mmCIF file with all atom_site columns, C-alpha atoms in Angstrom:
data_model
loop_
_atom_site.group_PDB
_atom_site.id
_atom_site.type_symbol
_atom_site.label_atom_id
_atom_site.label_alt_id
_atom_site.label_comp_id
_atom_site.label_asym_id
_atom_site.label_entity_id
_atom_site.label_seq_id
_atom_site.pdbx_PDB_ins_code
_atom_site.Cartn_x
_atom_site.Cartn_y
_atom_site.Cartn_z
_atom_site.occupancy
_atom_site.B_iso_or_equiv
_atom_site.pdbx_formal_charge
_atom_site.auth_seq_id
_atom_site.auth_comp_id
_atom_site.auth_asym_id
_atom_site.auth_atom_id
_atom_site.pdbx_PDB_model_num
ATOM 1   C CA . UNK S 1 1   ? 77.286  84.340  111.790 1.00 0.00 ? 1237 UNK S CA 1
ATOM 2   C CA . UNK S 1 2   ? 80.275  84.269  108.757 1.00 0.00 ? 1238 UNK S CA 1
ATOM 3   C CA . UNK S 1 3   ? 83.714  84.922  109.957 1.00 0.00 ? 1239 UNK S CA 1
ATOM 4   C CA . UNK S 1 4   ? 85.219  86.951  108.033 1.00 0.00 ? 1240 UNK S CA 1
ATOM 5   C CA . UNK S 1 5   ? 89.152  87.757  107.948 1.00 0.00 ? 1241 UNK S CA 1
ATOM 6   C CA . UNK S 1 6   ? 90.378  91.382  108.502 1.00 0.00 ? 1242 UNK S CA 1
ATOM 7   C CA . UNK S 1 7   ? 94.193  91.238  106.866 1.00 0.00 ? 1243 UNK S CA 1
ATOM 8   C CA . UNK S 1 8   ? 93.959  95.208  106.140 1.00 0.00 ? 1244 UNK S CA 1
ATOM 9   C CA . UNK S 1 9   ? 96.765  95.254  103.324 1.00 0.00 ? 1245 UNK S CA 1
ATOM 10  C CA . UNK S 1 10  ? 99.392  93.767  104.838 1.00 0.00 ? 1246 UNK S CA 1
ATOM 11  C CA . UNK S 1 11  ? 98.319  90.440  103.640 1.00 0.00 ? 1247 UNK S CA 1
ATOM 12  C CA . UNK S 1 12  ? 98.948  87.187  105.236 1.00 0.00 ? 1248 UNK S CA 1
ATOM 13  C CA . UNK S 1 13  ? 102.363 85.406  106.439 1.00 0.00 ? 1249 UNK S CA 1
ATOM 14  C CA . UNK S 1 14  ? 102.585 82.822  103.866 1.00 0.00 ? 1250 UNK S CA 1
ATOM 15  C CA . UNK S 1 15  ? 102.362 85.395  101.231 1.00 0.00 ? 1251 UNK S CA 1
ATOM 16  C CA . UNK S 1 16  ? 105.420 87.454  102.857 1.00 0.00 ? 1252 UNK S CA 1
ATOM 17  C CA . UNK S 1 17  ? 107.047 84.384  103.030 1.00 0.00 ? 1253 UNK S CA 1
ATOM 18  C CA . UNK S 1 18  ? 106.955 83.081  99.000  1.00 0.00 ? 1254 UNK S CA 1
ATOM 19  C CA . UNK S 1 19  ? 105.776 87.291  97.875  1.00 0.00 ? 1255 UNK S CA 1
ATOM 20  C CA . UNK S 1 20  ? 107.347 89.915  99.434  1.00 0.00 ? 1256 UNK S CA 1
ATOM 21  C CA . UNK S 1 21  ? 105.477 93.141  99.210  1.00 0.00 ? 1257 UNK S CA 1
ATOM 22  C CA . UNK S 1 22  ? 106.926 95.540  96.945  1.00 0.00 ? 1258 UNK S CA 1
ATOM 23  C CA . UNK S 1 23  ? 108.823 92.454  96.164  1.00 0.00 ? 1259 UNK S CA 1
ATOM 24  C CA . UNK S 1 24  ? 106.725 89.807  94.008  1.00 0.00 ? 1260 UNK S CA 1
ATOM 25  C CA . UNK S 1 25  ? 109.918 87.876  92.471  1.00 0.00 ? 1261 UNK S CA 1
ATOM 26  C CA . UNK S 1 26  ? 111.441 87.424  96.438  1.00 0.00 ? 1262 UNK S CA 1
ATOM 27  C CA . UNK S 1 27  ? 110.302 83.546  97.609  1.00 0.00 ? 1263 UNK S CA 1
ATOM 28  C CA . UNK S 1 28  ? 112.482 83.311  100.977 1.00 0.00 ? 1264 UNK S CA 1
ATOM 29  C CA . UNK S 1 29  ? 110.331 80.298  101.550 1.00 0.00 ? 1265 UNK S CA 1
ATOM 30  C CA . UNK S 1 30  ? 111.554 78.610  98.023  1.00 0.00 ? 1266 UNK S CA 1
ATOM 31  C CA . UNK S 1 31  ? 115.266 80.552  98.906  1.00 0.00 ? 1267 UNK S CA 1
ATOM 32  C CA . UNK S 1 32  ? 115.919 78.587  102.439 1.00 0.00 ? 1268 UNK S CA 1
ATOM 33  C CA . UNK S 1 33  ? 114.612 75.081  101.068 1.00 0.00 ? 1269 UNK S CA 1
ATOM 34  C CA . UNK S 1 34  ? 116.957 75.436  97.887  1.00 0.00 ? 1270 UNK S CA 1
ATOM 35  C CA . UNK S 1 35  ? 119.626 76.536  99.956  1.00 0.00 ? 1271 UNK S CA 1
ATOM 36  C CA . UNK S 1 36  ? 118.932 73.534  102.791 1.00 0.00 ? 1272 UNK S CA 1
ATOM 37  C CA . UNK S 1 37  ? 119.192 71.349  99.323  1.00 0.00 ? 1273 UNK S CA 1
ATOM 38  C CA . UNK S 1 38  ? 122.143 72.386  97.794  1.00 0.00 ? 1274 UNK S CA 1
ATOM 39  C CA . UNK S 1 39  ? 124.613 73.689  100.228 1.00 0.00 ? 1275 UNK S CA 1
ATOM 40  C CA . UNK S 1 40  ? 127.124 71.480  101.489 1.00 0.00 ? 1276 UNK S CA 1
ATOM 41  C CA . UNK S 1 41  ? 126.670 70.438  105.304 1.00 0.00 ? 1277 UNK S CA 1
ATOM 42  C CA . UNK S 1 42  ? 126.899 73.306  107.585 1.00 0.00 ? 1278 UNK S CA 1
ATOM 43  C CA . UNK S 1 43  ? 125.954 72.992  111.127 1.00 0.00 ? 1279 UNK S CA 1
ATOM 44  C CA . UNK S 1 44  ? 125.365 75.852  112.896 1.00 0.00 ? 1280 UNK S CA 1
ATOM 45  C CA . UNK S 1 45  ? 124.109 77.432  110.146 1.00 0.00 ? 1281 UNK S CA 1
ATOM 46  C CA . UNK S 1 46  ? 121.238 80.100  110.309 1.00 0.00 ? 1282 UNK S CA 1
ATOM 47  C CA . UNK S 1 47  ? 118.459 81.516  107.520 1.00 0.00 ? 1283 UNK S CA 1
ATOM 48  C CA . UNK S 1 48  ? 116.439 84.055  107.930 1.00 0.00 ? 1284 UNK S CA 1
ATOM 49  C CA . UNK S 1 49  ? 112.951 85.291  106.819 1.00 0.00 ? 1285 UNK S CA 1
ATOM 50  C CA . UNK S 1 50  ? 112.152 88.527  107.396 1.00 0.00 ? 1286 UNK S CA 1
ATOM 51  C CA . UNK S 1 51  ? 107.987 89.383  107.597 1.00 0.00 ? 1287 UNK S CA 1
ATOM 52  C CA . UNK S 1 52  ? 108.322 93.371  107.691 1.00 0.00 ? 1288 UNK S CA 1
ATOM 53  C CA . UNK S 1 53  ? 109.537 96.130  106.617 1.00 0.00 ? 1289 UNK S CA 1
ATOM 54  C CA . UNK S 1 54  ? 109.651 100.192 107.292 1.00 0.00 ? 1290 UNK S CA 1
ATOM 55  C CA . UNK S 1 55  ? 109.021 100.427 103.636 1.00 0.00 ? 1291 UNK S CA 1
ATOM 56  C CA . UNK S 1 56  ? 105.666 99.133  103.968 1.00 0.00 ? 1292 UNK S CA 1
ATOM 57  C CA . UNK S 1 57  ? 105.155 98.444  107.699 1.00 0.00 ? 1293 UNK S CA 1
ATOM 58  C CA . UNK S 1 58  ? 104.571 101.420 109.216 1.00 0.00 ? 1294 UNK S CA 1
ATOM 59  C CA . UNK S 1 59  ? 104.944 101.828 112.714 1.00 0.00 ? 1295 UNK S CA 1
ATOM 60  C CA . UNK S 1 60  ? 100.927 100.695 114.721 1.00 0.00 ? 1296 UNK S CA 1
ATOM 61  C CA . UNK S 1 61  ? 100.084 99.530  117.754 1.00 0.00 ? 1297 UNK S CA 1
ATOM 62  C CA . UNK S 1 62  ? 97.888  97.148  115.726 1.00 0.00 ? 1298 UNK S CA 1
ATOM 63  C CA . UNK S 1 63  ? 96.482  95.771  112.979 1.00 0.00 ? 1299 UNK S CA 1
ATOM 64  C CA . UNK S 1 64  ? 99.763  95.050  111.007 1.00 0.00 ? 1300 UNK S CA 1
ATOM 65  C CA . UNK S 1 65  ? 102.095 91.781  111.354 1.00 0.00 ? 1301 UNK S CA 1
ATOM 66  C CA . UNK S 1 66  ? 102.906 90.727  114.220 1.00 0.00 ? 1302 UNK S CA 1
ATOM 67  C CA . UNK S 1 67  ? 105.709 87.914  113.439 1.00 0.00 ? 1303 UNK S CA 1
ATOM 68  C CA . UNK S 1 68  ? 108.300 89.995  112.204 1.00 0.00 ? 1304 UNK S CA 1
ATOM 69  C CA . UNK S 1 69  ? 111.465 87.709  111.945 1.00 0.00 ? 1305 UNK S CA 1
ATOM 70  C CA . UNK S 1 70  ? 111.929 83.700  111.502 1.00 0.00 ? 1306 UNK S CA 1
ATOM 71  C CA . UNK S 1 71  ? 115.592 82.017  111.216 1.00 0.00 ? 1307 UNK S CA 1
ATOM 72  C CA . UNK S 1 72  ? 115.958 78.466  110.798 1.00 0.00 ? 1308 UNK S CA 1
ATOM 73  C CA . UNK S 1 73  ? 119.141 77.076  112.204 1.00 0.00 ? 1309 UNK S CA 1
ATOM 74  C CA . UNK S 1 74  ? 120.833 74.363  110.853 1.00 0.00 ? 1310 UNK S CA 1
ATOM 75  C CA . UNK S 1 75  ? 122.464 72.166  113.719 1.00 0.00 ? 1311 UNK S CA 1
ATOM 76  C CA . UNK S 1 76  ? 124.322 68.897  113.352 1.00 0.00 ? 1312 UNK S CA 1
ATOM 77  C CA . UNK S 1 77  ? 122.925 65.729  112.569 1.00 0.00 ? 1313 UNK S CA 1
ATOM 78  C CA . UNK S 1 78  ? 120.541 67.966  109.901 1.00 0.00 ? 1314 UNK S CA 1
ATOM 79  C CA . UNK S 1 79  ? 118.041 69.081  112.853 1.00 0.00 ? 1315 UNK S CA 1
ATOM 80  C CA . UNK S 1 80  ? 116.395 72.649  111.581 1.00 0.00 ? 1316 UNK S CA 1
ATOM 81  C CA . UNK S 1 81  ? 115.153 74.797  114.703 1.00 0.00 ? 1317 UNK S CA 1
ATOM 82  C CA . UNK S 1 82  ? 112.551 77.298  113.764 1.00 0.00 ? 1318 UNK S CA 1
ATOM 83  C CA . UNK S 1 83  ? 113.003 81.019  115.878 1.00 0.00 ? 1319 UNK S CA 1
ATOM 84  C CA . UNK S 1 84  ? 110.099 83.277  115.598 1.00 0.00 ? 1320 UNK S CA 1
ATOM 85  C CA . UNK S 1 85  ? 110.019 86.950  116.758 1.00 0.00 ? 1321 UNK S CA 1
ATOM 86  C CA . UNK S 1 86  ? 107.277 88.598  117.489 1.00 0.00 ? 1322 UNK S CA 1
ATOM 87  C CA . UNK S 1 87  ? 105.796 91.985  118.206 1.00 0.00 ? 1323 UNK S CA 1
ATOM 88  C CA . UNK S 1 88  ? 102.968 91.650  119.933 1.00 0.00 ? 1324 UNK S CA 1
ATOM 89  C CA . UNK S 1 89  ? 101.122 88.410  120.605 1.00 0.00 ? 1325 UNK S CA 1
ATOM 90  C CA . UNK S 1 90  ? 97.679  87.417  121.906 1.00 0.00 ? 1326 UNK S CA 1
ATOM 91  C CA . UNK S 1 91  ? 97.899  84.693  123.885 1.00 0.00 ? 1327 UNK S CA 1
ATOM 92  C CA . UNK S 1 92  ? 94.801  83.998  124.299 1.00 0.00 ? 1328 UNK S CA 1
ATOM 93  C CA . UNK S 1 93  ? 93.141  84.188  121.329 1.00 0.00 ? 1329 UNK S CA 1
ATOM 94  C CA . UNK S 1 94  ? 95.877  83.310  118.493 1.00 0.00 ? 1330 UNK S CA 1
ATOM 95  C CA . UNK S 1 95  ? 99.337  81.827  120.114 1.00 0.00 ? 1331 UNK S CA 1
ATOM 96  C CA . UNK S 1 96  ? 98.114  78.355  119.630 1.00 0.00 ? 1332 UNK S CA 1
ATOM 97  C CA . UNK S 1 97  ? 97.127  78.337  115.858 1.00 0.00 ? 1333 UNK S CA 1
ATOM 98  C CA . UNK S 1 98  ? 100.598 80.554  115.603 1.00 0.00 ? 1334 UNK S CA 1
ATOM 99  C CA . UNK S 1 99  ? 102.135 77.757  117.243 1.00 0.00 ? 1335 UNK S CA 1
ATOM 100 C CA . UNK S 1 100 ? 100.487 75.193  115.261 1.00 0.00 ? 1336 UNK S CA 1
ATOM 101 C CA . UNK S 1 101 ? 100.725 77.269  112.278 1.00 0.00 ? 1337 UNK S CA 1
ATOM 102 C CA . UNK S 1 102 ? 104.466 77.106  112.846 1.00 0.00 ? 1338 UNK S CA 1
ATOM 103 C CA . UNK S 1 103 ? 105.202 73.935  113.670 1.00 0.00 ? 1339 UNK S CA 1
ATOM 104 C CA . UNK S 1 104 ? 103.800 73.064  110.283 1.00 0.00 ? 1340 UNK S CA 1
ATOM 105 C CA . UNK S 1 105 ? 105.977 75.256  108.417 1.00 0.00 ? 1341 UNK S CA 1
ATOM 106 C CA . UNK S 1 106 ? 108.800 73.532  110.261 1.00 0.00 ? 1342 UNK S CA 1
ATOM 107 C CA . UNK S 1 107 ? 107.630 70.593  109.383 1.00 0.00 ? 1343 UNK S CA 1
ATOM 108 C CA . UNK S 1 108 ? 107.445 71.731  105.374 1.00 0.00 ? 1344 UNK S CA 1
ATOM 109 C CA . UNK S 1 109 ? 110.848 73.192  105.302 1.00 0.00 ? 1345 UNK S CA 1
ATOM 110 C CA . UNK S 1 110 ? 112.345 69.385  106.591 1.00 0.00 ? 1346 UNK S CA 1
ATOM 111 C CA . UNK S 1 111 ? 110.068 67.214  104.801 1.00 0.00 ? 1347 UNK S CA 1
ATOM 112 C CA . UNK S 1 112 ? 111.325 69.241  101.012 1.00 0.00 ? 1348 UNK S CA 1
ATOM 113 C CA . UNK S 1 113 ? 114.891 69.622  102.157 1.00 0.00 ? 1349 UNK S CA 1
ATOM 114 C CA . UNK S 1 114 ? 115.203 66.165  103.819 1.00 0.00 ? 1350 UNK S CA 1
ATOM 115 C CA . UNK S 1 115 ? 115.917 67.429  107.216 1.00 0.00 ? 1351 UNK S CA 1
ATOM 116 C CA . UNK S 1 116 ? 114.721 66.535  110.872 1.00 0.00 ? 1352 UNK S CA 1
ATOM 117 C CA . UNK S 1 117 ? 112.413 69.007  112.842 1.00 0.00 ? 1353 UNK S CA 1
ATOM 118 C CA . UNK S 1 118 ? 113.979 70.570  116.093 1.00 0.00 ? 1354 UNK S CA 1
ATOM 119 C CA . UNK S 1 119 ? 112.692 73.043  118.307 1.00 0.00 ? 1355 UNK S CA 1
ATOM 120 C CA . UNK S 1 120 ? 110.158 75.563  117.844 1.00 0.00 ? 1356 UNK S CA 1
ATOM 121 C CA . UNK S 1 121 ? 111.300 78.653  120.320 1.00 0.00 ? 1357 UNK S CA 1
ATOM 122 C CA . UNK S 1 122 ? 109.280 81.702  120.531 1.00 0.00 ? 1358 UNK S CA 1
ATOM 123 C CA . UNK S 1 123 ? 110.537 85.375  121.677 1.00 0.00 ? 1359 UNK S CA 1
ATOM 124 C CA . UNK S 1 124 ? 107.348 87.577  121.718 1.00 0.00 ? 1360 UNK S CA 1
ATOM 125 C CA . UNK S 1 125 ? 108.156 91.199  122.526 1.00 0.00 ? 1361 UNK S CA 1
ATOM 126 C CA . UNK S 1 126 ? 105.002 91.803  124.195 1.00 0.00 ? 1362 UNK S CA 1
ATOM 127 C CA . UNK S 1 127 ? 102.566 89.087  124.816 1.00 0.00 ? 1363 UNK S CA 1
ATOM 128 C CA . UNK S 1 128 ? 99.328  89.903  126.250 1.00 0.00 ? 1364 UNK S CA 1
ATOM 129 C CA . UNK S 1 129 ? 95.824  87.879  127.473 1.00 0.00 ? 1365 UNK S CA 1
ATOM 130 C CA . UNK S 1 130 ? 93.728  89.017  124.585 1.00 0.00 ? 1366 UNK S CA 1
ATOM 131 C CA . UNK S 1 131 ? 90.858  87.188  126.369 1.00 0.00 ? 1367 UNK S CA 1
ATOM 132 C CA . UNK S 1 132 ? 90.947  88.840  129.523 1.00 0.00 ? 1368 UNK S CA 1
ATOM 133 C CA . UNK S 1 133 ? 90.718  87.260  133.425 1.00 0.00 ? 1369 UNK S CA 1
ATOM 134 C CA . UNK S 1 134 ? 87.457  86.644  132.947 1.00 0.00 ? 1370 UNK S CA 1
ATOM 135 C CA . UNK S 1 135 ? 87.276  84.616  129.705 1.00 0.00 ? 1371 UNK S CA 1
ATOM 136 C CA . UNK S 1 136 ? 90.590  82.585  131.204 1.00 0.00 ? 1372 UNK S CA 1
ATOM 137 C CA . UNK S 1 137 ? 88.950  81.479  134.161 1.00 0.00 ? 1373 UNK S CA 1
ATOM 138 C CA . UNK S 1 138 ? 85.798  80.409  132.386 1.00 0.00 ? 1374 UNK S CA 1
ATOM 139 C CA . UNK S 1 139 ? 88.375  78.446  130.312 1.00 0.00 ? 1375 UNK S CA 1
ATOM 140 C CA . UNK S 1 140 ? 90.127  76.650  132.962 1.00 0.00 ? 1376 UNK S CA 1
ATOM 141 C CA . UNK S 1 141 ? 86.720  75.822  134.701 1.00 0.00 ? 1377 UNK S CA 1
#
């Protein structure tokens, strides 16, 4: 059996993140790190990524990207926290890579601007057991 992705044409994350659709010059990856380089100490301080957009995002019920908004906030002693927002979220079948996924974006974003990782908090709209009651019990059997 070959796994193969479905992205539809939305893409993936990482390309919103350093290729904004519609938007190939926009690198808010490359933006926050430069700006986590070169600003002068500001606690307190948040940057944001944003993952959609009505231009190209039209509204679905799925299908489309789910992580929708990211801020990193700057807090004294150079700790970055990493917020994520999302729509809808599968917890069952995709909140762990997410999470892992995340954490090692975190971890990126301090190790080329010199920071400390913080927290990695996680709002999701509408989370949901992908897996359903069955597969979770056979999991925690």
């Amino acid at each position: 059996m070959r796994f193969v992705r479905n992205r539809g044409t939305w893409g993936t994350y990482f390309e919103r993140l350093v290729r904004f659709p519609g938007h190939p010059e926009t690198n808010q990856l490359e933006t926050v790190i430069g700006k986590l380089c070169t600003w002068p100490r500001r606690s307190g301080t948040s940057l944001v990524f944003h993952l959609s957009t009505p231009v190209c995002d039209t509204p679905r019920t799925r299908g489309g990207p789910c992580w929708h908004f990211g801020e990193i906030i700057w807090h004294p002693g150079n700790r970055l926290d990493l917020v994520v927002v999302y729509r809808n979220h599968d917890f069952f079948n995709k909140a762990l890579g997410n999470f892992i996924g995340l954490g090692q974006l975190l971890n990126f974003i301090c190790a080329a601007s010199g920071k400390t990782p913080g927290r990695l908090l996680c709002h999701s709209v509408h989370a949901y057991n992908g897996g359903g009651t069955e597969a979770l019990r056979a999991l925690a059997a």
